[in-house]
Short mmCIF file of C-alpha atoms and ligand atoms in Angstrom, two decimals:
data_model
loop_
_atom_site.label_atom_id
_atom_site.label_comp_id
_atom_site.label_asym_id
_atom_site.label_seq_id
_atom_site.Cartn_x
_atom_site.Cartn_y
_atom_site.Cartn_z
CA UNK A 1 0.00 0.00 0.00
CA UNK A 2 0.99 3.33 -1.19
CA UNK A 3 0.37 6.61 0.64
CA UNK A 4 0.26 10.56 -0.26
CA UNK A 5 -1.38 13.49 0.49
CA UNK A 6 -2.88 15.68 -2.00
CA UNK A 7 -4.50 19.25 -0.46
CA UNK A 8 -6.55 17.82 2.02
CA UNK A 9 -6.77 14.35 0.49
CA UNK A 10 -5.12 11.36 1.29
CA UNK A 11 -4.52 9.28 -1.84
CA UNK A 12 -4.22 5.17 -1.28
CA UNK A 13 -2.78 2.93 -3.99
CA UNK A 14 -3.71 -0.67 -3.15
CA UNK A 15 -2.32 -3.66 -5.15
CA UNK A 16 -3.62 -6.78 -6.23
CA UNK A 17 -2.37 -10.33 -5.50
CA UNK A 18 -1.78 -14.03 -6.78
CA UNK A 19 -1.98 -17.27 -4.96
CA UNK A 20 1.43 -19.05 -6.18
CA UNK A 21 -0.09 -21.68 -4.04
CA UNK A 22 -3.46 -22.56 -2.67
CA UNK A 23 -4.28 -26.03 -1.02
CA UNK A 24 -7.16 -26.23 0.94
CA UNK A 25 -6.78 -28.57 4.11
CA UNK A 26 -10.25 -29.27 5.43
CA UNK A 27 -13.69 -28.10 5.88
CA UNK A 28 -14.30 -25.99 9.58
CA UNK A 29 -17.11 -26.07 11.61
CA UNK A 30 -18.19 -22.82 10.46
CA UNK A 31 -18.43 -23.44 6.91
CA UNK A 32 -15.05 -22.16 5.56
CA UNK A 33 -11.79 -23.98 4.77
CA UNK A 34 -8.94 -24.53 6.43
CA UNK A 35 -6.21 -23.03 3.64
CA UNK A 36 -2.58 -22.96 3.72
CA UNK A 37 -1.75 -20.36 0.77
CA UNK A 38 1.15 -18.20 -0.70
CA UNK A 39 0.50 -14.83 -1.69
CA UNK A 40 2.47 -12.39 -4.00
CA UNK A 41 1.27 -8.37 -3.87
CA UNK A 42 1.74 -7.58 -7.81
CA UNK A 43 1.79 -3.92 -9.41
CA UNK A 44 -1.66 -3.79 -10.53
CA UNK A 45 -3.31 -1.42 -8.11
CA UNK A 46 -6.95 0.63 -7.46
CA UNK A 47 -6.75 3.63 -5.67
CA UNK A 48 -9.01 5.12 -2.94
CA UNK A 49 -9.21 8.76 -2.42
CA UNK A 50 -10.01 10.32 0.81
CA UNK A 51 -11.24 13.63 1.38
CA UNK A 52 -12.68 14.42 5.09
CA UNK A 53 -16.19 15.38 4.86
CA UNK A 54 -18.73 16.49 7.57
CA UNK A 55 -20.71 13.89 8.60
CA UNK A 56 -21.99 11.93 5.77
CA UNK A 57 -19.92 8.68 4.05
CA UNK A 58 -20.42 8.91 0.21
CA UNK A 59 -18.67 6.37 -2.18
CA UNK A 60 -18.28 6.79 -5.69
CA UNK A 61 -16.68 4.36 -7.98
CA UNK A 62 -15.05 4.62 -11.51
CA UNK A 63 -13.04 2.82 -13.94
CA UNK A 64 -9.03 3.46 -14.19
CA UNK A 65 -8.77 0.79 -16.59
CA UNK A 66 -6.88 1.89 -20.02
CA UNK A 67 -8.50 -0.85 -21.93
CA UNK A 68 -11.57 -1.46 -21.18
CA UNK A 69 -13.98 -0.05 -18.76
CA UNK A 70 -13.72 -2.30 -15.94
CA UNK A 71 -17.23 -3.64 -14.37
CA UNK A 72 -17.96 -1.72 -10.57
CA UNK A 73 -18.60 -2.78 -7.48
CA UNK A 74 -21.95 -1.56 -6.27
CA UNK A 75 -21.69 1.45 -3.73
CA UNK A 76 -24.26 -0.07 -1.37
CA UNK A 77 -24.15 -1.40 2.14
CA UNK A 78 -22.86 -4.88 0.47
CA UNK A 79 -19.44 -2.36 -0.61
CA UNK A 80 -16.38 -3.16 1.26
CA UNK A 81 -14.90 -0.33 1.78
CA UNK A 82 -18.50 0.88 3.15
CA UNK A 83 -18.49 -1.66 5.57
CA UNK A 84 -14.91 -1.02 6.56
CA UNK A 85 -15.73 2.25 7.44
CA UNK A 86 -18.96 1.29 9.64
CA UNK A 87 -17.17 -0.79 11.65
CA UNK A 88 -14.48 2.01 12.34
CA UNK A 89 -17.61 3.95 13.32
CA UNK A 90 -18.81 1.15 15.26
CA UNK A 91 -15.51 0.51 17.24
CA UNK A 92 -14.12 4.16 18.10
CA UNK A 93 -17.78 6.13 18.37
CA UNK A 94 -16.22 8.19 15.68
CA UNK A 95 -19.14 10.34 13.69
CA UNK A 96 -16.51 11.91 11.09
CA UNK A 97 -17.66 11.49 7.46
CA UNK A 98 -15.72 11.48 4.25
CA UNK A 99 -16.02 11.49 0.72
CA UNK A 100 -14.19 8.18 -0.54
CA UNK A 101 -13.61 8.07 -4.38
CA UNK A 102 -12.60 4.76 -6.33
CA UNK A 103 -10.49 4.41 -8.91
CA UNK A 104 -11.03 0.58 -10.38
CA UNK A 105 -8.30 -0.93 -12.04
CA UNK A 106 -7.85 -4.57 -10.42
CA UNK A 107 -10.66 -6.64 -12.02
CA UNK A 108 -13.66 -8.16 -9.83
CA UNK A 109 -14.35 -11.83 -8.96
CA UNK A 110 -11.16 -12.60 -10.63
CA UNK A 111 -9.53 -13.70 -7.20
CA UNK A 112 -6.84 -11.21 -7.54
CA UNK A 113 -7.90 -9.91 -4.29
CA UNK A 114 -9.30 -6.05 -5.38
CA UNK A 115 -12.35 -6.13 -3.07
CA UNK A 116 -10.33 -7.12 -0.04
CA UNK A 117 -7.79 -4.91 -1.12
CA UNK A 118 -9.78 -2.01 -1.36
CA UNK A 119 -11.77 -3.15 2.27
CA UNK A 120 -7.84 -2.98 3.66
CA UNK A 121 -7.02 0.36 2.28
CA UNK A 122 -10.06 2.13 3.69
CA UNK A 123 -9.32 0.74 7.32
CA UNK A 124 -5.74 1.29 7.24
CA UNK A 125 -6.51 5.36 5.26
CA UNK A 126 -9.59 5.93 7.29
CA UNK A 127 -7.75 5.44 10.88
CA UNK A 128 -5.32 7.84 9.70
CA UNK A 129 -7.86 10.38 7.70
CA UNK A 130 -9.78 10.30 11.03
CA UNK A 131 -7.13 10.13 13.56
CA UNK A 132 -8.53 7.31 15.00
CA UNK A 133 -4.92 5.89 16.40
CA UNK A 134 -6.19 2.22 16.02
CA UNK A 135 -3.66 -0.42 16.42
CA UNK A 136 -2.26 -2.74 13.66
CA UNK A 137 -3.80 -5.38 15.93
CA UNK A 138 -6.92 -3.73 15.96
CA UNK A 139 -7.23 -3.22 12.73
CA UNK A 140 -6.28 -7.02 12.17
CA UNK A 141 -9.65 -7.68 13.61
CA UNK A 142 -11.63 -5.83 12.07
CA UNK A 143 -9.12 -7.01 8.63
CA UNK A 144 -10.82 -10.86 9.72
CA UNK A 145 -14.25 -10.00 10.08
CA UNK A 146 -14.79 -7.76 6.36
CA UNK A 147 -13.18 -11.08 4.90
CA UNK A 148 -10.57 -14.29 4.13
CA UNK A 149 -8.11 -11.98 2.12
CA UNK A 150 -8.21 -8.10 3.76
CA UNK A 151 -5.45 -9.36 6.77
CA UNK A 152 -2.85 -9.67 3.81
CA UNK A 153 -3.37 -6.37 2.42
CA UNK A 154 -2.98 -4.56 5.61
CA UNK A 155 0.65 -4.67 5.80
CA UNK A 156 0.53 -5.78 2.06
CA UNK A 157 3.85 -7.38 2.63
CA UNK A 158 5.69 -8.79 -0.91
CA UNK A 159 5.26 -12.93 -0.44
CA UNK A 160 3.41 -14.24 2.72
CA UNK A 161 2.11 -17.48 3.57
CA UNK A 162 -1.40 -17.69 5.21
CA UNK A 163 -3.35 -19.99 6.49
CA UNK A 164 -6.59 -20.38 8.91
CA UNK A 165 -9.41 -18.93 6.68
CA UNK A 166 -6.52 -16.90 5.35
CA UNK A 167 -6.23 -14.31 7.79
CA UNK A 168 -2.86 -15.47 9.87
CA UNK A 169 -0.40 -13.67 8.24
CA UNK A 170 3.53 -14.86 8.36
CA UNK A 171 5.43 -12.80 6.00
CA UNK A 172 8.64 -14.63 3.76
CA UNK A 173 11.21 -12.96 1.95
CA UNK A 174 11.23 -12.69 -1.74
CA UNK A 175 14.08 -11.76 -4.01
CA UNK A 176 14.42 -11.08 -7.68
CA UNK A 177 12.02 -9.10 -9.76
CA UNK A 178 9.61 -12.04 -10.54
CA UNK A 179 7.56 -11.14 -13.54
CA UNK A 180 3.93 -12.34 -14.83
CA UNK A 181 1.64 -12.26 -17.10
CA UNK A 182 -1.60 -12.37 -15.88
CA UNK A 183 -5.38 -13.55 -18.09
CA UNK A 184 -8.96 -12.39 -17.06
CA UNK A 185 -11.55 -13.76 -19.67
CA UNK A 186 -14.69 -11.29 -19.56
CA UNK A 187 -16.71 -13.96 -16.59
CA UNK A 188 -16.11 -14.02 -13.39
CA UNK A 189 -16.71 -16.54 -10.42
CA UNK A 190 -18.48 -16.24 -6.79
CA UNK A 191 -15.40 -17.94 -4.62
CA UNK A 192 -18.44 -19.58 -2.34
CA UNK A 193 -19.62 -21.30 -5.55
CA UNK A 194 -16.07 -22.33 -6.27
CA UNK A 195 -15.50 -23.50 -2.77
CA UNK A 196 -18.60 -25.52 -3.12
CA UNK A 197 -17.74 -27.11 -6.14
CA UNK A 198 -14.60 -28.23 -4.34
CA UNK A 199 -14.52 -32.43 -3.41
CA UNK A 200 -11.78 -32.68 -0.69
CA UNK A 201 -10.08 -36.16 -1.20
CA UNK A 202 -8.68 -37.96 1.63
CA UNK A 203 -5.32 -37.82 -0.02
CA UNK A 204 -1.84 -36.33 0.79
CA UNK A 205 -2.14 -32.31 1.05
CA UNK A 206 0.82 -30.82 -0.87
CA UNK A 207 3.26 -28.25 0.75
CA UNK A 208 3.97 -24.65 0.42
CA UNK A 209 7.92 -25.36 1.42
CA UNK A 210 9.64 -25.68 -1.71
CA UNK A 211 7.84 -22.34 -3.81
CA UNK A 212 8.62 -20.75 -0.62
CA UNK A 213 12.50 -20.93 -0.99
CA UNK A 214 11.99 -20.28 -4.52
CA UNK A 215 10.84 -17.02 -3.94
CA UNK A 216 13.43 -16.66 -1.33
CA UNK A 217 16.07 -17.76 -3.41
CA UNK A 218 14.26 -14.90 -6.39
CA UNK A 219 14.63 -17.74 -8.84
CA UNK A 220 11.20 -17.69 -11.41
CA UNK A 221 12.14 -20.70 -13.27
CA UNK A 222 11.52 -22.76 -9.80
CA UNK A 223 8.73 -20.87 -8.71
CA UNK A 224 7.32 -21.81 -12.01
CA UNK A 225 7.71 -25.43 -11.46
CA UNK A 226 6.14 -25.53 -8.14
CA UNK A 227 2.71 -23.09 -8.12
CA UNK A 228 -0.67 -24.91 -7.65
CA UNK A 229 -3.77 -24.32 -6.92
CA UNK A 230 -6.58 -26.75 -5.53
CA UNK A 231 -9.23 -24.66 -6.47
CA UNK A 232 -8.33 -25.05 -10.28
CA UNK A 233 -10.42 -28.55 -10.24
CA UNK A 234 -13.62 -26.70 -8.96
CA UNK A 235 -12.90 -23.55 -11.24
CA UNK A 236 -12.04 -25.69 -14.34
CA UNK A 237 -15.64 -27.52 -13.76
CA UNK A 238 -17.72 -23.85 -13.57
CA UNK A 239 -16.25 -22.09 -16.12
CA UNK A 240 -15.46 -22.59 -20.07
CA UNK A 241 -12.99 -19.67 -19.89
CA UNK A 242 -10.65 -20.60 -17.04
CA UNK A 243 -10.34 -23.99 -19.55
CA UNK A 244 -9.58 -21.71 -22.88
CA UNK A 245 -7.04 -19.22 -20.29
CA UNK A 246 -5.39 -21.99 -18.88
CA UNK A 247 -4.63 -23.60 -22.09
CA UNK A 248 -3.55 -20.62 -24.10
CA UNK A 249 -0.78 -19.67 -21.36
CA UNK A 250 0.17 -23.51 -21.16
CA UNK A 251 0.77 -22.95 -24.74
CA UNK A 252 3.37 -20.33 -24.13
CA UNK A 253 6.05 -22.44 -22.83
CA UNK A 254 6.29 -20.35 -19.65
CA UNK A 255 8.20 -22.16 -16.29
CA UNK A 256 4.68 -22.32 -14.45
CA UNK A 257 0.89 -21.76 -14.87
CA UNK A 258 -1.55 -21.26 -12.57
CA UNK A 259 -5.30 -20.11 -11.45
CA UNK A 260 -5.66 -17.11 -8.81
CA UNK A 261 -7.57 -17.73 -5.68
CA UNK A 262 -10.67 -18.80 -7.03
CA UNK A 263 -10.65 -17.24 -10.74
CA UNK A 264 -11.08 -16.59 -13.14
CA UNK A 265 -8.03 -14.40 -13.10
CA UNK A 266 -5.03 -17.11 -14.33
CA UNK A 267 -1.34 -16.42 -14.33
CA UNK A 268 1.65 -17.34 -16.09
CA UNK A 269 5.38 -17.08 -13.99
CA UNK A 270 8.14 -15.41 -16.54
CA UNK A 271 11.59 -15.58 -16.84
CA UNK A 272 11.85 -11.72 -17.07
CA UNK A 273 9.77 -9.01 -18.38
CA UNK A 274 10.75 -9.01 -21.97
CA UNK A 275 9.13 -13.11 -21.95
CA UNK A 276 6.08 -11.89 -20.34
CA UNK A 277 5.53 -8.83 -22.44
CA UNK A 278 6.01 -11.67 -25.94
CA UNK A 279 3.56 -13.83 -24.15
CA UNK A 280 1.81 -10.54 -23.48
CA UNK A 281 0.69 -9.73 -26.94
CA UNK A 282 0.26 -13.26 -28.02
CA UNK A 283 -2.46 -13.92 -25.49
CA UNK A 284 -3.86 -10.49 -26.31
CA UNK A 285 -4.17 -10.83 -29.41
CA UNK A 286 -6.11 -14.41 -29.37
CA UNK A 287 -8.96 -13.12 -27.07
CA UNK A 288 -11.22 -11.23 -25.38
CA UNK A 289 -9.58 -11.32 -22.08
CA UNK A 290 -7.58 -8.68 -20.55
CA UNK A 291 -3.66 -9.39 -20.25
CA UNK A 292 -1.37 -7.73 -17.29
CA UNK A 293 2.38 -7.38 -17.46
CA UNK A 294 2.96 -6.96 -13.44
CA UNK A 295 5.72 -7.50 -11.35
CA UNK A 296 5.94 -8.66 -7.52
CA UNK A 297 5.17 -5.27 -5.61
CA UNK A 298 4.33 -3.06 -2.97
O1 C5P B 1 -14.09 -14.50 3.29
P1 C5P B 1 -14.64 -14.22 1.94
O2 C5P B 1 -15.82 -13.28 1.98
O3 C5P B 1 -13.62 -13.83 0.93
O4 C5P B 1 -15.21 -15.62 1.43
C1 C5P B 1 -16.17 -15.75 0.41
C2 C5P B 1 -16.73 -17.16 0.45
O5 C5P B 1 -15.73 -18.11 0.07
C3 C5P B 1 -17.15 -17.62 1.84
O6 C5P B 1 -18.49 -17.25 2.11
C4 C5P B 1 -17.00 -19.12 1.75
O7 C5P B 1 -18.10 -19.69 1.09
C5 C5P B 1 -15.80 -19.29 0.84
N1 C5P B 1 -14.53 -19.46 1.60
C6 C5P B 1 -14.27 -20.68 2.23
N2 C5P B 1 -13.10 -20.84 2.93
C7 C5P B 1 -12.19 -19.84 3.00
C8 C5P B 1 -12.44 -18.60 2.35
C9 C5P B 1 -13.63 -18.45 1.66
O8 C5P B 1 -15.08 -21.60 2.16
N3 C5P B 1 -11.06 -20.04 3.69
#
């Protein structure tokens, strides 16, 4: 997460994410999944503006996208960032208001993580825009109860693993500028239907050890080798496009392919930039999706 003021403003850029791995564990008691996943924060960001305002919350979305108009969250009471800011109300007695403007670039249900992203960005902006003086612990708890993703995007570190419903945080080192090209056909997917979807065999679970070092060690062609994602099965089953994605970047000869999260958003690891900018206009030229060259970021 990126900070600045502008006048009285204070301007949040917010970045996206990828799952280089994803293997879900179990099913909990209260209907979510036990996860054990490795994120990446990637240079594709929205950002939130935040002007104070008298009393009154107001949200207004728009489209940053160069390409294509990107679809918008609704500004209603189902809005993250909305609800973010209620339960800041809710915890602190705080009766501020603020006008909160959103620039959309990160595509939705593509499990690139923009809605928790956003949720993240308005705690972490509002506490300051407010003065609220909130803890990073506190905020952790209110990260956990918006959603599985926001705790990650609080400190947005570069790699972390998480696991629990994807809220315990422990952050890894990552070196090298890893590089991707990244594949969001026009649909999108609800990650409850995905998780649903989802048959959980008895078999072994696979483990996050060896993409970890890769990352450590900064080296793409290994990280390429080892990503995965358990939710490909289920996302494979629900939707055409994630098929057609997957096998156009498998096409490309890249070290590694995977799904994001839950989709439809699929990724290909690259060598370097120049590789993913080639595979770039290749894919972009075959389809109707839209293609990102991002690096690993803050
Ligand atoms: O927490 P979040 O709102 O992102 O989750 C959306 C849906 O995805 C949940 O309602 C649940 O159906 C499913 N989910 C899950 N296990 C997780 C995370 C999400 O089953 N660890």
């Amino acid at each position: 997460m990126r900070f600045r003021m502008t006048g009285p403003s204070l301007v949040v850029d917010t970045p996206a994410k990828l799952n280089l791995h994803l293997e879900v564990l179990g099913r909990r008691a209260d209907g979510f999944h036990q996860l054990e996943t490795v994120m990446v924060s990637i240079g594709l960001y929205d950002t939130l503006t935040l002007t104070p305002a008298d009393e009154r919350i107001e949200l207004d979305c728009h489209s940053g996208s160069v390409t294509r108009p990107e679809p918008l969250p609704p500004a209603d009471d189902h809005n993250l960032i909305l609800r973010a800011a209620d339960r800041l109300q809710e915890r602190t007695g705080c009766r501020s208001g603020a006008r909160i403007s959103l620039t959309k670039r990160i595509p939705m249900e593509a499990g690139l993580g923009g809605g928790s992203s956003d949720a993240a960005a308005a705690l972490v902006g509002l506490n300051r825009l407010w003065g609220l003086g909130l803890s990073g612990h506190d905020l952790h708890e209110e990260a956990a109860r918006l959603g599985s993703d926001v705790n990650f995007f609080l400190d947005s570190p570069r790699l972390a693993i998480c696991r629990g419903r994807g809220e315990e945080i422990v952050p890894r080192p990552l070196r090298g500028p890893l590089w991707f090209v990244v594949v969001k056909p026009p649909g999108g997917l609800s990650t409850a239907a995905v998780f649903r979807e989802l048959s959980l065999g008895s078999g072994d679970r696979r483990s996050c050890a060896a993409i970890v070092d890769a990352a450590a060690d900064g080296n793409a062609a290994h990280c390429g080798r080892q990503v995965f994602n358990a939710l490909e099965s289920p996302a494979r089953q629900l939707s055409v496009e994630v098929r057609e994605v997957l096998r156009q970047l498998r096409s490309e000869r890249l070290p590694g392919v995977a799904l994001s999260g839950s989709g439809t958003a699929c990724f290909g690891v690259c060598r370097n930039r120049s590789e993913a900018r080639r595979a770039a206009s290749r894919l972009r030229a075959t389809g109707t999706s839209d293609v990102f060259v991002v690096q690993a970021a803050i």
